[in-house]
Amino acid sequence: MKKSEKKLTLFSILGISLTGILIFIFDEFFKIETDYGLRSHYLLDEFKLIHNLFNFLFVFTVGVIFNSHILLGLKKIKKDRFYTGFIMSGLTVILIISGVSLLYLSSEALKEYGELIHLGSGILFILSFVVHFVSFRKKNYNKE
């Protein structure tokens, strides 16, 4: 993977992760009391917008690295990181489906389950990305 592709991937995943964490924190802990009851924080919508922009950047990044990285992993040319890459691909599909479904779910009970699935798979994605990125660096596979 080229250095520019690696930087773009890290930037998009870091942006998605940080804005997702901020969305969770502001949604759970920073409610505003109004005359009509509790309301979500006014910055929550801006964080959701930035999160979605980073999502578009990540999908673009997946397209950029598909031939040079993902396809080689699927052909098992890069055997050392196959399992973490496969887990990340599955979690990416789950994150996309749960994220889009959060926009269209109207029932509060279903929305709570959707948020739980999205949050859990997001945390698992971050952990698997860290393992995928860091665990085999000592073997000096990072050739430009």
XYZ file of C-alpha atoms in Angstrom:
144
model
C 0.000 0.000 0.000
C 1.355 3.420 -0.904
C 2.115 5.916 1.822
C -0.556 8.338 0.565
C -3.185 5.560 0.554
C -2.190 4.581 4.075
C -2.490 8.188 5.285
C -5.899 8.579 3.634
C -7.106 5.343 5.228
C -5.838 6.326 8.668
C -7.341 9.816 8.354
C -10.778 8.538 7.363
C -10.905 5.820 10.035
C -9.639 8.213 12.708
C -12.240 10.793 11.690
C -15.066 8.254 11.732
C -13.949 6.912 15.112
C -13.565 10.279 16.829
C -16.832 11.704 15.535
C -18.639 8.462 16.422
C -17.308 8.676 19.972
C -18.360 12.339 20.177
C -21.837 11.466 18.916
C -22.173 8.774 21.572
C -20.941 11.070 24.364
C -23.107 14.030 23.380
C -26.177 11.843 22.847
C -25.865 10.116 26.206
C -24.447 12.719 28.572
C -25.122 16.225 27.263
C -28.879 16.645 27.199
C -30.294 20.178 27.340
C -33.258 20.942 29.556
C -35.852 23.081 27.762
C -39.416 24.131 28.505
C -40.577 21.114 26.512
C -38.351 18.548 28.252
C -34.957 17.062 27.551
C -33.485 17.795 24.150
C -30.305 16.585 22.489
C -27.311 18.922 22.422
C -27.205 21.384 19.538
C -23.737 20.166 18.456
C -25.014 16.610 17.950
C -26.343 17.338 14.451
C -23.018 18.878 13.408
C -21.118 15.843 14.685
C -23.473 13.565 12.750
C -22.865 15.591 9.595
C -19.080 15.396 10.023
C -19.378 11.659 10.788
C -21.284 11.114 7.541
C -18.712 13.119 5.568
C -15.958 10.911 6.964
C -18.100 7.878 6.014
C -18.129 9.055 2.393
C -14.366 9.564 2.564
C -13.930 6.038 3.940
C -16.017 4.500 1.151
C -13.894 6.443 -1.345
C -10.759 5.166 0.407
C -11.962 1.561 0.179
C -12.346 2.085 -3.562
C -8.846 3.530 -3.801
C -7.155 0.680 -1.931
C -9.269 -2.105 -3.407
C -6.862 -3.238 -6.161
C -3.640 -2.576 -4.307
C -4.586 -3.993 -0.921
C -7.993 -5.620 -0.488
C -7.938 -7.725 -3.657
C -4.471 -9.041 -2.804
C -5.750 -10.041 0.620
C -8.753 -11.833 -0.856
C -6.471 -13.774 -3.199
C -4.425 -14.688 -0.103
C -1.293 -13.100 -1.498
C -1.002 -11.197 1.773
C -1.610 -14.182 4.037
C -0.461 -12.715 7.335
C -3.368 -10.319 7.782
C -6.117 -12.238 6.017
C -8.291 -12.955 9.051
C -8.278 -9.451 10.500
C -8.926 -8.029 7.039
C -11.816 -10.434 6.539
C -13.259 -9.457 9.930
C -12.892 -5.776 9.042
C -14.697 -6.324 5.732
C -17.595 -8.034 7.489
C -17.787 -5.352 10.145
C -17.736 -2.678 7.443
C -20.814 -4.252 5.847
C -22.562 -4.430 9.238
C -21.656 -0.798 9.963
C -22.981 0.392 6.615
C -26.258 -1.511 6.968
C -26.819 -0.465 10.590
C -25.823 3.148 9.884
C -28.223 3.491 6.973
C -30.979 1.750 8.922
C -30.587 4.296 11.740
C -31.703 6.981 9.290
C -34.929 5.167 8.441
C -36.033 3.415 11.646
C -39.015 5.096 13.222
C -39.697 2.875 16.219
C -37.725 3.897 19.314
C -37.187 0.277 20.374
C -35.771 -0.681 16.972
C -33.658 2.464 16.910
C -32.133 1.530 20.295
C -31.184 -1.921 18.966
C -29.818 -0.381 15.777
C -27.691 2.072 17.759
C -26.410 -0.766 19.943
C -25.473 -2.885 16.909
C -23.819 0.105 15.216
C -21.865 1.075 18.334
C -20.754 -2.489 19.097
C -19.654 -3.236 15.563
C -17.873 0.139 15.414
C -15.877 -0.674 18.524
C -15.036 -4.136 17.161
C -13.986 -2.526 13.865
C -11.606 -0.155 15.630
C -10.080 -3.029 17.617
C -9.674 -5.222 14.556
C -8.159 -2.312 12.623
C -5.590 -1.739 15.351
C -4.686 -5.439 15.331
C -4.587 -5.448 11.511
C -2.385 -2.367 11.353
C -0.015 -2.936 14.266
C 0.444 -6.660 14.819
C 2.647 -7.440 11.837
C 4.601 -4.185 11.537
C 7.684 -5.708 13.113
C 8.101 -8.067 10.128
C 8.958 -5.041 7.931
C 6.230 -5.562 5.322
C 5.791 -1.830 4.810
C 7.631 -1.454 1.532
C 6.776 1.603 -0.469
